[in-house]
Every structure is written in C-alpha cells, then in structure tokens.
Coordinates of C-alpha atoms in Angstrom, one line a residue:
Chain A
X8 CA 0.0 0.0 0.0
X9 CA 1.2 3.5 -0.8
X10 CA 0.9 5.9 2.1
X11 CA 0.3 9.6 1.6
X12 CA 2.2 10.4 4.8
X13 CA 4.8 8.0 6.1
X14 CA 7.5 8.1 8.6
X15 CA 9.9 5.2 9.3
X16 CA 11.9 5.2 12.5
X17 CA 11.9 8.9 12.6
X18 CA 14.2 10.4 15.1
X19 CA 14.9 13.9 16.1
X20 CA 17.5 15.0 18.7
X21 CA 17.7 18.7 19.5
X22 CA 20.4 20.0 21.8
X23 CA 21.1 16.6 23.2
X24 CA 17.4 16.0 24.0
X25 CA 15.5 13.2 22.2
X26 CA 12.3 14.9 20.9
X27 CA 11.2 12.1 18.6
X28 CA 12.4 8.5 19.0
X29 CA 11.8 5.9 16.3
X30 CA 8.4 7.2 15.3
X31 CA 6.7 5.2 12.5
X32 CA 3.5 6.5 11.1
X33 CA 1.4 5.6 8.0
X34 CA -1.5 7.6 6.8
X35 CA -3.6 6.5 3.8
X36 CA -4.9 9.0 1.2
X37 CA -8.1 10.8 2.0
X38 CA -8.2 10.0 5.7
X39 CA -8.0 12.1 8.8
X40 CA -5.3 11.1 11.2
X41 CA -4.9 12.5 14.7
X42 CA -1.7 12.9 16.6
X43 CA -2.2 13.2 20.3
X44 CA 0.1 13.2 23.3
X45 CA 1.1 14.9 26.5
X46 CA 2.6 18.4 26.4
X47 CA 6.0 18.3 24.9
X48 CA 5.5 14.9 23.4
X49 CA 6.8 16.0 20.0
X50 CA 3.5 16.6 18.1
X51 CA 4.4 20.0 16.6
X52 CA 8.0 18.8 15.9
X53 CA 6.5 15.8 14.0
X54 CA 4.4 18.1 11.8
X55 CA 7.2 20.4 11.1
X56 CA 9.4 17.6 10.0
X57 CA 6.6 16.4 7.7
X58 CA 6.7 19.9 6.2
X59 CA 10.5 19.8 5.8
X60 CA 10.9 22.7 8.2
X61 CA 12.9 20.7 10.7
X62 CA 15.6 18.3 9.7
X63 CA 15.2 14.8 11.1
X64 CA 18.2 13.3 12.9
X65 CA 17.4 9.8 11.6
X66 CA 14.8 7.8 9.8
X67 CA 12.8 8.5 6.7
X68 CA 10.0 10.9 5.9
X69 CA 7.8 10.6 2.8
X70 CA 4.9 12.8 1.9
X71 CA 3.0 12.1 -1.3
X72 CA 5.6 9.5 -2.1
X73 CA 8.5 12.0 -2.1
X74 CA 11.3 12.1 0.4
X75 CA 11.0 15.4 2.4
X76 CA 14.2 17.4 2.4
X77 CA 15.4 20.8 3.3
X78 CA 14.3 22.5 0.1
X79 CA 10.8 21.0 -0.3
X80 CA 9.4 24.1 -1.9
X81 CA 7.8 22.2 -4.8
X82 CA 6.3 19.7 -2.5
X83 CA 4.8 22.5 -0.4
X84 CA 2.6 23.4 -3.3
X85 CA 0.6 20.4 -2.4
X86 CA 1.2 20.2 1.4
X87 CA -0.1 22.8 3.8
X88 CA 0.6 23.5 7.4
X89 CA -2.0 25.4 9.5
X90 CA -0.6 26.2 12.9
X91 CA -1.9 28.3 15.7
X92 CA 1.6 29.3 16.6
X93 CA 3.6 32.0 14.8
X94 CA 2.3 35.5 14.0
X95 CA 0.9 36.4 10.6
X96 CA 2.6 39.3 8.8
X97 CA 1.4 42.4 10.7
X98 CA 1.8 44.8 7.9
X99 CA -0.8 43.0 5.8
X100 CA -4.6 43.1 5.7
X101 CA -6.7 40.0 5.2
X102 CA -7.0 40.6 1.5
X103 CA -3.2 41.2 1.1
X104 CA -2.6 37.9 2.9
X105 CA -4.9 36.1 0.5
X106 CA -3.4 37.8 -2.5
X107 CA 0.0 36.6 -1.3
X108 CA -1.3 33.1 -1.3
X109 CA -2.9 33.5 -4.7
X110 CA 0.5 34.4 -6.1
X111 CA 2.2 31.6 -4.2
X112 CA 0.1 28.6 -5.1
X113 CA -0.4 27.2 -8.6
X114 CA -3.7 25.6 -7.8
X115 CA -5.3 28.6 -6.1
X116 CA -9.1 28.6 -6.4
X117 CA -10.6 32.1 -6.2
X118 CA -14.2 30.8 -6.1
X119 CA -13.4 28.5 -3.2
X120 CA -11.7 31.3 -1.4
X121 CA -14.7 33.6 -1.8
X122 CA -17.1 31.0 -0.5
X123 CA -14.8 30.3 2.5
X124 CA -14.5 34.0 3.3
X125 CA -18.3 34.4 3.3
X126 CA -18.8 31.2 5.3
X127 CA -16.2 32.1 7.9
X128 CA -17.3 35.8 7.9
X129 CA -13.7 37.1 7.7
X130 CA -13.3 40.8 7.4
X131 CA -11.1 41.3 4.3
X132 CA -10.2 44.9 5.0
X133 CA -9.0 44.3 8.5
X134 CA -5.3 44.4 9.4
X135 CA -3.9 41.1 10.4
X136 CA -2.6 42.6 13.6
X137 CA -6.2 43.3 14.7
X138 CA -7.5 39.8 14.2
X139 CA -8.3 37.5 17.1
X140 CA -6.4 34.2 17.5
X141 CA -9.5 32.3 16.3
X142 CA -9.9 34.6 13.2
X143 CA -6.2 34.1 12.4
X144 CA -6.6 30.3 12.5
X145 CA -9.7 30.5 10.3
X146 CA -7.9 32.7 7.8
X147 CA -5.0 30.3 7.7
X148 CA -7.4 27.4 7.0
X149 CA -9.3 29.4 4.4
X150 CA -5.9 30.2 2.6
X151 CA -4.9 26.5 2.8
X152 CA -8.2 25.1 1.5
X153 CA -8.3 27.7 -1.3
X154 CA -5.0 26.3 -2.6
X155 CA -6.5 22.8 -2.9
X156 CA -3.9 20.9 -1.0
X157 CA -3.4 17.1 -1.2
X158 CA -2.2 17.0 2.4
X159 CA -3.2 19.3 5.2
X160 CA -1.3 19.3 8.4
X161 CA -3.0 21.0 11.3
X162 CA -1.3 21.9 14.6
X163 CA -3.7 22.7 17.4
X164 CA -6.2 24.1 14.9
X165 CA -9.2 24.5 17.2
X166 CA -7.4 26.6 19.8
X167 CA -9.2 29.9 20.3
X168 CA -12.3 28.9 18.3
X169 CA -15.7 29.2 19.9
X170 CA -18.0 26.1 19.9
X171 CA -20.0 27.2 16.9
X172 CA -17.0 28.1 14.7
X173 CA -15.3 24.9 15.9
X174 CA -18.1 22.8 14.7
X175 CA -18.1 24.6 11.3
X176 CA -14.3 24.2 11.2
X177 CA -14.5 20.4 11.8
X178 CA -17.3 20.0 9.2
X179 CA -15.1 21.7 6.7
X180 CA -12.3 19.3 7.4
X181 CA -14.5 16.2 7.0
X182 CA -15.9 17.6 3.8
X183 CA -12.4 18.3 2.5
X184 CA -11.2 14.7 3.3
X185 CA -14.3 13.0 2.0
X186 CA -15.0 15.3 -1.0
X187 CA -11.6 16.4 -2.3
X188 CA -9.7 13.4 -1.0
X189 CA -7.3 15.5 1.0
X190 CA -5.3 13.7 3.6
X191 CA -5.4 15.5 6.9
X192 CA -3.1 15.1 9.9
X193 CA -4.2 16.9 13.1
X194 CA -2.1 17.4 16.2
X195 CA -4.4 18.4 19.1
X196 CA -5.4 18.1 22.7
X197 CA -9.1 18.3 21.9
X198 CA -9.8 14.6 21.9
X199 CA -13.6 14.9 21.7
X200 CA -13.1 16.7 18.3
X201 CA -10.8 14.0 17.1
X202 CA -13.1 11.3 18.2
X203 CA -15.8 12.6 15.9
X204 CA -13.7 13.0 12.8
X205 CA -10.5 10.9 12.9
X206 CA -10.0 7.6 11.0
X207 CA -6.6 6.9 12.6
X208 CA -4.6 8.0 15.5
X209 CA -1.0 8.1 16.8
X210 CA -0.4 8.5 20.5
X211 CA 3.0 10.1 21.4
X212 CA 4.6 10.0 24.7
X213 CA 8.1 11.4 25.4
X214 CA 8.8 11.3 21.6
X215 CA 7.8 7.7 21.2
X216 CA 4.7 6.5 19.3
X217 CA 3.1 4.3 22.1
X218 CA 0.1 3.5 19.9
X219 CA -0.7 4.0 16.2
X220 CA -3.3 2.7 13.9
X221 CA -6.9 2.9 12.9
X222 CA -9.1 4.4 15.6
X223 CA -11.7 1.6 15.3
X224 CA -9.0 -1.1 15.6
X225 CA -7.5 0.6 18.7
X226 CA -11.0 0.9 20.2
X227 CA -11.6 -2.8 19.4
X228 CA -8.4 -3.6 21.2
X229 CA -9.1 -1.8 24.4
X230 CA -12.5 -2.4 26.0
X231 CA -14.2 -1.9 29.2
X232 CA -16.2 -4.6 30.9
X233 CA -18.9 -3.7 33.5
X234 CA -20.4 -6.3 35.7
X235 CA -22.6 -6.5 38.8
X236 CA -20.7 -8.8 41.1
X237 CA -21.8 -9.4 44.7
X238 CA -18.9 -11.6 45.6
X239 CA -15.1 -11.1 45.5
X240 CA -13.3 -10.3 42.2
X241 CA -11.8 -13.6 41.0
X242 CA -8.0 -13.9 40.9
X243 CA -8.3 -15.0 37.3
X244 CA -9.5 -11.5 36.4
X245 CA -6.8 -9.7 38.4
X246 CA -4.0 -12.0 37.0
X247 CA -5.2 -11.9 33.4
X248 CA -2.4 -10.4 31.3
X249 CA -4.8 -8.1 29.4
X250 CA -6.4 -6.5 32.4
X251 CA -5.1 -3.0 32.9
X252 CA -7.4 -1.7 35.6
X253 CA -10.0 -3.0 38.0
X254 CA -12.3 -0.6 39.9
X255 CA -15.0 -1.6 42.3
X256 CA -17.9 0.6 43.3
X257 CA -20.3 -1.2 45.5
X258 CA -21.4 -4.3 43.5
X259 CA -20.4 -2.7 40.3
X260 CA -17.0 -3.8 38.9
X261 CA -15.4 -2.1 36.0
X262 CA -12.5 -3.9 34.3
X263 CA -10.4 -2.2 31.5
X264 CA -8.9 -4.9 29.2
X265 CA -6.3 -4.5 26.5
X266 CA -6.7 -7.7 24.5
X267 CA -9.0 -10.7 24.9
X268 CA -12.2 -9.6 26.6
X269 CA -14.0 -13.0 26.3
X270 CA -11.7 -14.6 28.9
X271 CA -12.4 -11.8 31.4
X272 CA -16.1 -12.0 30.8
X273 CA -16.0 -15.8 31.3
X274 CA -14.1 -15.4 34.6
X275 CA -16.6 -12.8 35.9
X276 CA -19.6 -14.9 35.0
X277 CA -18.0 -17.9 36.6
X278 CA -17.5 -15.8 39.8
X279 CA -21.2 -15.1 39.8
X280 CA -21.6 -11.9 37.9
X281 CA -25.3 -11.1 37.5
X282 CA -24.9 -8.7 34.7
X283 CA -22.0 -8.3 32.4
X284 CA -21.5 -6.0 29.4
X285 CA -18.7 -4.8 27.1
X286 CA -18.4 -1.0 26.5
X287 CA -16.4 0.9 24.0
X288 CA -13.9 3.5 25.3
X289 CA -14.2 7.1 24.4
X290 CA -11.0 8.5 22.8
X291 CA -10.0 10.5 25.9
X292 CA -10.4 7.3 28.0
X293 CA -8.3 5.4 25.4
X294 CA -5.7 8.2 25.6
X295 CA -5.6 8.0 29.4
X296 CA -5.2 4.3 29.2
X297 CA -2.1 4.6 27.0
X298 CA -0.7 7.3 29.2
X299 CA -1.4 5.2 32.3
X300 CA 0.5 2.4 30.7
X301 CA 3.5 4.7 30.2
X302 CA 3.2 5.8 33.8
X303 CA 2.0 9.3 33.0
X304 CA -0.6 10.4 35.4
X305 CA -1.3 13.4 37.6
X306 CA -2.8 13.1 41.1
X307 CA -5.5 15.5 42.1
X308 CA -4.5 18.5 44.2
X309 CA -6.3 19.2 47.5
X310 CA -6.4 22.9 48.1
X311 CA -7.1 23.8 51.7
Chain B
X9 CA 9.3 28.0 -8.6
X10 CA 12.4 26.9 -10.5
X11 CA 14.0 29.5 -12.6
X12 CA 12.4 32.4 -10.8
X13 CA 14.9 34.5 -9.1
X14 CA 12.3 37.0 -7.8
X15 CA 9.0 35.1 -7.4
X16 CA 6.1 37.4 -7.4
X17 CA 4.6 36.1 -4.2
X18 CA 7.9 36.7 -2.2
X19 CA 8.3 40.2 -3.8
X20 CA 4.7 41.1 -2.8
X21 CA 5.1 39.9 0.7
X22 CA 8.4 41.6 1.3
X23 CA 7.0 44.8 -0.3
X24 CA 4.1 44.7 2.2
X25 CA 6.5 44.1 5.1
X26 CA 9.4 46.4 4.3
X27 CA 7.8 49.5 2.7
X28 CA 7.1 51.1 6.1
X29 CA 10.8 50.7 7.1
X30 CA 12.0 52.2 3.8
X31 CA 9.8 55.3 4.2
X32 CA 11.2 55.6 7.8
X33 CA 14.8 55.3 6.4
X34 CA 14.1 58.0 3.8
X35 CA 12.8 60.3 6.5
X36 CA 16.0 59.7 8.5
X37 CA 18.2 60.5 5.4
X38 CA 16.2 63.6 4.5
X39 CA 15.7 65.0 8.0
X40 CA 18.9 67.1 8.4
X41 CA 19.2 68.5 4.8
X42 CA 15.5 69.4 4.7
X43 CA 15.6 70.9 8.2
X44 CA 18.6 73.1 7.2
X45 CA 16.7 74.6 4.2
X46 CA 13.4 75.0 6.0
X47 CA 15.2 76.8 8.8
X48 CA 16.7 79.1 6.2
X49 CA 13.4 80.0 4.6
X50 CA 11.5 80.5 7.8
X51 CA 14.4 82.4 9.3
X52 CA 14.7 84.7 6.3
X53 CA 10.9 85.5 6.4
X54 CA 11.1 86.3 10.1
X55 CA 14.4 88.1 10.2
X56 CA 15.4 89.3 6.6
X57 CA 18.5 91.0 8.0
X58 CA 20.0 87.7 9.0
X59 CA 19.8 86.3 5.5
X60 CA 23.6 86.0 5.0
X61 CA 24.1 84.3 8.3
X62 CA 21.3 81.8 7.6
X63 CA 22.6 81.2 4.0
X64 CA 26.0 80.3 5.5
X65 CA 24.4 77.2 7.1
X66 CA 23.0 76.0 3.8
X67 CA 26.3 76.7 2.1
X68 CA 28.1 74.8 4.8
X69 CA 25.8 71.8 4.2
X70 CA 26.4 71.9 0.5
X71 CA 30.2 72.1 1.0
X72 CA 29.9 69.0 3.2
X73 CA 28.7 67.1 0.1
X74 CA 32.3 66.6 -1.0
X75 CA 32.9 63.0 -0.2
X76 CA 36.1 63.7 1.6
X77 CA 34.2 65.9 4.1
X78 CA 31.3 63.6 4.4
X79 CA 31.2 62.7 8.1
X80 CA 29.5 59.4 8.7
X81 CA 26.6 60.2 10.8
X82 CA 23.7 58.3 12.3
X83 CA 22.4 57.8 8.7
X84 CA 24.9 55.0 8.4
X85 CA 23.6 53.5 11.6
X86 CA 20.1 53.8 10.2
X87 CA 21.1 51.7 7.2
X88 CA 22.6 49.2 9.6
X89 CA 19.4 49.0 11.6
X90 CA 17.4 48.6 8.4
X91 CA 19.5 45.5 7.7
X92 CA 18.7 44.1 11.1
X93 CA 15.1 45.1 11.9
X94 CA 12.8 43.4 9.3
X95 CA 14.3 40.0 9.5
X96 CA 14.9 40.2 13.2
X97 CA 11.2 41.1 13.9
X98 CA 10.1 38.3 11.6
X99 CA 12.2 35.8 13.5
X100 CA 11.1 37.0 16.9
X101 CA 7.4 36.6 15.9
X102 CA 7.9 33.1 14.5
X103 CA 7.3 34.4 11.0
X104 CA 10.0 32.4 9.3
X105 CA 8.3 29.1 10.0
X106 CA 5.1 30.6 8.5
X107 CA 7.0 31.8 5.4
X108 CA 8.7 28.5 4.8
X109 CA 5.5 26.6 5.4
X110 CA 4.7 27.8 1.8
X111 CA 6.5 26.9 -1.4
X112 CA 9.2 29.5 -0.9
X113 CA 12.9 29.0 -1.3
X114 CA 15.2 30.5 1.3
X115 CA 17.6 32.1 -1.2
X116 CA 14.6 33.9 -2.8
X117 CA 13.6 35.5 0.6
X118 CA 17.2 36.7 1.2
X119 CA 17.6 38.0 -2.3
X120 CA 14.3 39.8 -2.5
X121 CA 14.7 41.4 1.0
X122 CA 18.3 42.5 0.3
X123 CA 17.4 43.9 -3.1
X124 CA 14.3 45.8 -1.8
X125 CA 16.2 47.3 1.1
X126 CA 19.2 48.3 -1.0
X127 CA 16.9 49.7 -3.7
X128 CA 15.2 51.7 -0.9
X129 CA 18.6 53.0 0.3
X130 CA 19.7 54.0 -3.2
X131 CA 16.3 55.6 -4.2
X132 CA 16.2 57.6 -1.0
X133 CA 19.7 58.8 -1.6
X134 CA 19.0 59.6 -5.3
X135 CA 16.0 61.7 -4.4
X136 CA 18.1 63.4 -1.7
X137 CA 20.7 64.1 -4.3
X138 CA 18.2 65.6 -6.7
X139 CA 17.0 67.8 -3.8
X140 CA 20.5 68.9 -3.0
X141 CA 21.2 69.6 -6.6
X142 CA 18.2 72.0 -6.7
X143 CA 19.3 73.6 -3.5
X144 CA 22.8 73.9 -4.8
X145 CA 21.5 75.6 -8.0
X146 CA 19.3 77.9 -5.9
X147 CA 22.4 79.0 -3.9
X148 CA 24.5 79.7 -7.0
X149 CA 26.3 76.4 -7.5
X150 CA 28.3 76.3 -4.3
X151 CA 29.7 72.9 -5.2
X152 CA 30.2 71.2 -8.6
X153 CA 27.8 68.7 -10.1
X154 CA 30.7 66.1 -10.0
X155 CA 31.0 66.6 -6.3
X156 CA 27.3 65.9 -5.8
X157 CA 27.4 62.8 -8.1
X158 CA 30.5 61.6 -6.2
X159 CA 28.8 62.1 -2.9
X160 CA 25.8 60.1 -4.1
X161 CA 27.9 57.2 -5.3
X162 CA 30.1 57.1 -2.3
X163 CA 27.2 57.4 0.2
X164 CA 25.4 54.6 -1.7
X165 CA 28.3 52.2 -1.5
X166 CA 29.0 53.1 2.1
X167 CA 25.4 52.6 3.2
X168 CA 25.1 49.4 1.2
X169 CA 28.2 48.1 3.0
X170 CA 26.9 48.9 6.5
X171 CA 23.4 47.6 5.6
X172 CA 24.8 44.3 4.5
X173 CA 26.7 43.8 7.8
X174 CA 23.4 44.2 9.7
X175 CA 21.6 41.9 7.2
X176 CA 24.2 39.2 7.5
X177 CA 24.2 39.4 11.3
X178 CA 20.5 39.0 11.6
X179 CA 20.6 35.7 9.8
X180 CA 22.5 34.3 12.8
X181 CA 21.5 36.4 15.8
X182 CA 17.9 36.2 16.8
X183 CA 17.4 39.0 19.2
X184 CA 17.0 42.5 17.8
X185 CA 19.1 44.4 20.3
X186 CA 21.9 41.8 20.3
X187 CA 21.8 41.8 16.5
X188 CA 22.2 45.6 16.3
X189 CA 25.1 45.5 18.8
X190 CA 26.8 42.6 17.0
X191 CA 26.4 44.4 13.7
X192 CA 27.9 47.6 15.1
X193 CA 30.7 45.5 16.5
X194 CA 31.5 43.9 13.2
X195 CA 31.1 47.1 11.1
X196 CA 33.4 48.9 13.6
X197 CA 36.0 46.1 13.7
X198 CA 38.7 48.0 11.8
X199 CA 38.3 50.9 14.2
X200 CA 39.3 48.6 17.1
X201 CA 42.2 47.2 15.2
X202 CA 43.3 50.8 14.5
X203 CA 43.0 51.7 18.1
X204 CA 45.1 48.6 19.0
X205 CA 47.8 49.6 16.5
X206 CA 47.9 53.1 18.0
X207 CA 48.0 51.8 21.5
X208 CA 50.8 49.3 20.8
X209 CA 52.8 52.0 18.9
X210 CA 52.2 54.4 21.8
X211 CA 53.6 51.8 24.2
X212 CA 56.7 51.1 22.2
X213 CA 57.7 54.6 21.2
X214 CA 56.9 56.5 24.2
X215 CA 57.6 59.4 25.1
X216 CA 58.0 60.3 21.4
X217 CA 54.7 61.3 19.7
X218 CA 53.2 59.0 17.1
X219 CA 55.4 58.2 14.2
X220 CA 53.9 59.4 11.0
X221 CA 53.9 56.0 9.4
X222 CA 52.1 54.4 12.4
X223 CA 49.6 57.3 12.4
X224 CA 48.9 56.8 8.6
X225 CA 48.6 53.0 8.9
X226 CA 46.2 53.3 11.9
X227 CA 44.0 55.8 10.0
X228 CA 44.0 53.7 6.9
X229 CA 42.9 50.7 8.8
X230 CA 40.2 52.7 10.5
X231 CA 38.9 53.9 7.2
X232 CA 38.2 50.3 6.3
X233 CA 35.2 50.5 8.6
X234 CA 32.1 52.0 7.0
X235 CA 31.3 53.5 10.4
X236 CA 34.6 55.5 10.4
X237 CA 34.1 57.4 7.1
X238 CA 36.5 58.6 4.5
X239 CA 37.7 61.7 6.3
X240 CA 40.1 59.8 8.5
X241 CA 42.2 58.5 5.5
X242 CA 44.0 60.0 2.6
X243 CA 43.3 56.9 0.5
X244 CA 41.7 57.6 -2.9
X245 CA 37.9 57.7 -2.8
X246 CA 37.6 55.2 -5.7
X247 CA 39.7 52.8 -3.6
X248 CA 37.5 53.2 -0.5
X249 CA 34.3 53.0 -2.7
X250 CA 35.6 49.8 -4.2
X251 CA 36.4 48.4 -0.8
X252 CA 32.8 49.1 0.4
X253 CA 31.4 47.4 -2.7
X254 CA 33.5 44.3 -2.0
X255 CA 32.5 44.5 1.7
X256 CA 28.8 44.6 0.7
X257 CA 29.1 41.7 -1.7
X258 CA 31.1 39.6 0.8
X259 CA 28.5 40.2 3.5
X260 CA 25.7 39.4 1.2
X261 CA 27.3 36.1 0.3
X262 CA 27.7 35.4 4.0
X263 CA 24.0 36.3 4.6
X264 CA 22.7 34.0 1.9
X265 CA 24.9 31.1 3.0
X266 CA 24.0 31.5 6.7
X267 CA 20.3 31.9 5.9
X268 CA 20.2 28.9 3.7
X269 CA 21.7 26.8 6.5
X270 CA 19.7 28.4 9.3
X271 CA 18.1 25.7 11.4
X272 CA 14.5 26.7 11.9
X273 CA 14.5 24.9 15.2
X274 CA 16.6 27.8 16.5
X275 CA 14.5 30.5 14.9
X276 CA 13.9 32.3 18.2
X277 CA 17.3 31.5 19.7
X278 CA 19.8 34.2 20.5
X279 CA 22.4 32.5 18.3
X280 CA 21.3 30.2 15.4
X281 CA 24.7 28.6 15.4
X282 CA 25.9 27.4 18.8
X283 CA 29.5 28.0 17.7
X284 CA 28.8 31.8 18.0
X285 CA 28.8 31.4 21.8
X286 CA 32.5 30.6 21.6
X287 CA 33.1 33.9 19.7
X288 CA 31.0 35.8 22.2
X289 CA 32.8 34.3 25.2
X290 CA 36.2 34.9 23.6
X291 CA 35.2 38.5 23.0
X292 CA 34.1 39.0 26.6
X293 CA 37.3 37.2 27.8
X294 CA 39.3 39.6 25.7
X295 CA 37.6 42.7 27.2
X296 CA 37.8 41.3 30.8
X297 CA 41.5 40.5 30.3
X298 CA 42.3 43.9 28.9
X299 CA 40.4 45.7 31.8
X300 CA 42.2 43.6 34.4
X301 CA 45.5 44.1 32.7
X302 CA 45.1 47.8 32.6
X303 CA 44.1 47.9 36.3
X304 CA 47.2 45.8 37.1
X305 CA 49.6 48.2 35.4
X306 CA 47.9 51.3 36.7
X307 CA 45.7 52.7 34.0
X308 CA 46.1 53.6 30.3
X309 CA 49.6 55.2 30.6
X310 CA 51.6 52.2 29.5
X311 CA 55.2 51.7 30.3
X312 CA 57.1 49.2 28.1
X313 CA 58.7 47.8 31.3
X314 CA 55.3 46.8 32.5
X315 CA 54.3 44.8 29.4
X316 CA 55.3 41.5 31.0
X317 CA 53.0 42.3 34.0
X318 CA 50.2 43.2 31.6
X319 CA 50.6 40.0 29.6
X320 CA 50.8 37.9 32.8
X321 CA 47.5 39.3 34.0
X322 CA 45.8 39.6 30.6
X323 CA 46.2 36.1 29.4
X324 CA 45.1 34.2 32.5
X325 CA 42.1 36.5 33.0
X326 CA 41.0 36.2 29.4
X327 CA 41.3 32.4 29.5
X328 CA 39.6 32.1 32.9
X329 CA 36.7 34.2 31.7
X330 CA 36.3 32.2 28.6
X331 CA 36.4 28.9 30.4
X332 CA 34.1 30.2 33.2
X333 CA 31.5 31.4 30.8
X334 CA 31.5 28.1 29.1
X335 CA 31.0 26.3 32.4
X336 CA 28.1 28.6 33.3
X337 CA 26.4 27.9 29.9
X338 CA 26.9 24.1 30.3
X339 CA 25.4 24.3 33.8
X340 CA 22.5 26.3 32.5
X341 CA 21.8 23.9 29.7
X342 CA 21.9 20.9 32.1
X343 CA 19.5 22.7 34.4
X344 CA 17.1 23.4 31.6
X345 CA 17.2 19.8 30.4
X346 CA 16.6 18.4 33.8
X347 CA 13.7 20.7 34.3

C-alpha cells in the first residue's frame, strides 16, 4: 500500500534531548489522522518535520511518495501546514494575505476562497494585527483550503475557536477529506473533536509512538467490561495479562482490558456476575489508558 | 518555482512588510538637509536682515557634500538598523516558520529582501541628491555637479556596506538588540584594530609622539570600517568605494549562505549557530583580560617595562573568563534539560 504520509523510524534529537524516537506513522490517502500526546510529546515537531521545516536526525519521511528534504518548496505546493503558533505578517490586511497566497500557489481557487471568506465571515479589509487568534486560524485554514492541498497538516487548529465556529471548522475538514480526497493530519489536545472525525490516531509520549493505527482497531483492542458482582473479584481476572485496571464501586465492577475480553467475561460470569456487558472506550479514555501504561498520570491536588 | 529569481509572491510579501521601514529610512536620510533649508526659509521670512548668516548654514551643508568631508553620521547607523530590523522582527514573531511553510525558497527570501532594502537606500539617496542639486543651484552652485554625483555614489556604497553587515548578522543572531550590537561591533572592527595599533605603537615609542607611518597605517585601517568614514584617511575615494562594494558583496554572500543553512529549530534562539557562543565568550574574555591588565599596570599610561605584567594578567584573565562562561552555559543547559 502506498501511504500519503509516512515516517519510518523517525528520530529527532535537539540540543542533546530526544524529541522524537523511532516514530513510525502511516496515513492513507483521503483519511483524517490524529496525533495526540502529552505536552512536549513532540507533536508539533513531527508536523514540522513532515513539512520539511525541521531536519530529522534519523529515519525517513515521505509525503505524497516523495522524500522530504530541506528545500521542499515544490512539495509544499501540495502540502499545507496550518498552525496556531507564529504570528501572521502584521503589515498585511486579510485581502493582502490572501493575495500573497494567490501568487504563491499554482492551484489557487478564487471561487473557493470567496465561498470560504463568506462562510467564515472574515473581514477582508481588517489588518492582520487586529485579528483575534480564532480569526487568524480561520484565515489560515481558508488560505490553505483555497490552494486545494493534497495534504493538510493542522497543529492545534481549534485553539481559540468558539464552539459554533469549531463545529463549522470540523465540518469543513470532514468535507475536505471526503469530497476532495485531502489527507489530513491533526495534532491536538481536543480529543472529543478528534473522536468525531478521525479515522486513525497516533499517541505520542516522550517522543515515542506508544500506539498508532486505525481508531476503530484501537477501540476494538481496548475495551471496558462492566459487571454486577456481589462476591469477590476472582484472581483469574486480576491475574489476566490483558487486564489494565480493576475498579469496584459497591457491587459494580469495571475492568479495563487491553486484549482478549472474552476470557475476562467468562471469569466474571464464573464468579457469579449477575450482569455483564462490554463497553467501547471514548478517545479520551483510550488516551488516558495509553498514558497510564506509560506511567504518565497526575494526582489531584487538594487545596485547603 | 524553479528559474524564478524573484518570485512574485515573495516580492509582494516583502514589499508589504518592508515598505514602512523604507519610508522611515528615507525620513532619516532627509531629516537634516530638509531641516537646514526649512530653517533658512522660515528664518529669512522672520528676520530678513539675518539672511547672509542663515545662508551660510546652507552653504556649509552643501560644501559638506564633497565625499572627503562627508562625516559618517547616524544615517549609516540607520542603514545598519534597516539591515537588522525586518528579518529580526520576523524571526522573533515566528514568521520564518510561517513563510517557509509555503512553497518558498530560502535564497529567494534573502535575495528579495536585500534587493528591496538596497533599492530603498539608493532611491532615498537619489531623491536626496536631486533635492541637494536643486538647493545647490538655488544658492549659485556652491559645489560642482561632479561633487554631488561623487557624494551620491560614495554614500550609496558606504550605506550598502553597512546595511549588509546588519543583514548578515540578523541571519545568525535572533534578538533585535543583540543583532544591532553585534552588527555595530562587526562594522566597527577595523576601528578597534586601528586603536590597538595606535596603543601598541604608543607603548613602544613613548615618550616620542606617534610616528607618521604608524599614524597613517592606523588611520587607513580605521577607514576600512564604513562607520569611520572617508575623512580619516588619505586613501583615494575610488579605492574606498571599491572596498565598500567588496564589503557589501562579501557580507551578502555570508548572509545568503547562513540563511540557507539556518536551522529553523533555532528560529527564536539568540544564536542560530551554537559556535557563536565561543566567539562571544572569547570577546568577553578579551575585554575582561584587557580591563584587568590595565588595572594591574595602573591605567592607560603604559610603560614598556610593565608589558610582562600586563601580559601575565591579561592572558590568564581572558582564558579564565572564557572557560568560566562556558561552564556557566553548560550548567544552565543541564539545568534546563533536567527541568
């Protein structure tokens, strides 16, 4: 299979610190792939390497089948990065910024740009220095989509967007992936957004990809079993290699299982469980599960 | 993008970003000459009896147009600052990452920005030259047309040279103030060498005043700096103009090379190339060593017999400072990493 975005054993060391360590990622064409991770996990660095902005220390990076190098100017005609970081040129107005992109991109679509401007209600005469953070992000997205990209890389795109605009923003992304076949990679902390639109996901922790694949497959792998169990939790459940977490609340027992759920269900039933059901995990629960496995957790703080 | 030396998009963006700075530069260039003439006209209208006195100031300004008398003023510093400011502000705001997220080649950005700024410098000077030509004619041709043309050419080359130093420095130094200081330091380097020559000569031939040869050599070296101006040297103007042209070209090549290799990971860092810390620490060590050495021998009045004392203090102090600063930096980096 030919991947639109692919990294093989990608490694980035910066000032002696390992930012990315052997990250392998494969994103098929026309899909939406989420990159999630704790703060400083290397999400933004990964996207910047995919754009050819940062040089990898080791491994391979291919986007649209081409090796990404230092001077990837031609490739960037088809690959766009929309980041919430970095200031837009302050001396420009919205229409100047869009005109700059019109001159820059061969596949610029004026009709599309006009429709996006109207839909996003962007003020074309306003100076970029007077735009809010949310407006700047919308403008960047409008500019990127008007250039009809093959690959769209988004770094924390929903930061600063109100819920209404965020919904519109996400709809645009889904439409772009489904309609135009654009491959989208999103790095974000907003897991509920991602849960609604992503086909695949990569979880980064301390520069390592601790999980990567189709979101459905990952959700299929990690399940939650809830049972009403009057008696003791059987050792067979506690000792099962796939059991990650066991929580008891009264008679209700919740078991998180990474692997074979059937064996756990059988053990619970054998122990006298009156009611037993398997539940899917939400993406944020799945994320917490992977982080727990890596030992990343924060205790609550009691403020007196 | 291949084959386009000046892609339209880059030209458009740089024009939007730089035009304000170019207008400001023109205002700086024009301020003194326009003020002189405005003062003359308003003065004459208010006090007609003082007309000869007021005219003298305009004549003095026109006579100053001869390149040999052109004192390098803050207009040269303005050209240097123009070299630093646009790129430095773009780097500080994370603008380079945004620029290179598009299909833009690094050399195009450097080339377009350098050409725009230099064009701005030369156009501002050309308009000023036309203005001065008119004033010169109005005051009965105080200086020749050749002098005005020579002034224009020489000032253009000199300001191009000093602009390019600032431009090259900003490709490696991320902070605006640090970049301006570094650029001033580099542009003034021949001045320090000249001072050192004078000081060494002073030490060796005391109490006899400067030897004529030493004096001439020191002044010629000083004139190599675009901040020193041509007045300090007897070297032919075409020679100095040629030197400034070479200086501008050399610094441009340095700017393009450094910018092409600039690691964007260090866009906001003080020094884009860690090796520059060595240069900084060596410079600080040199200054500390010199100050300590001078304190040890009792001030600036050197006595040749005290040279061994000076060296004995200077060398260890310079080395200790250099090593000490490196250790502090290492400790700081370790602390940041552990945090």
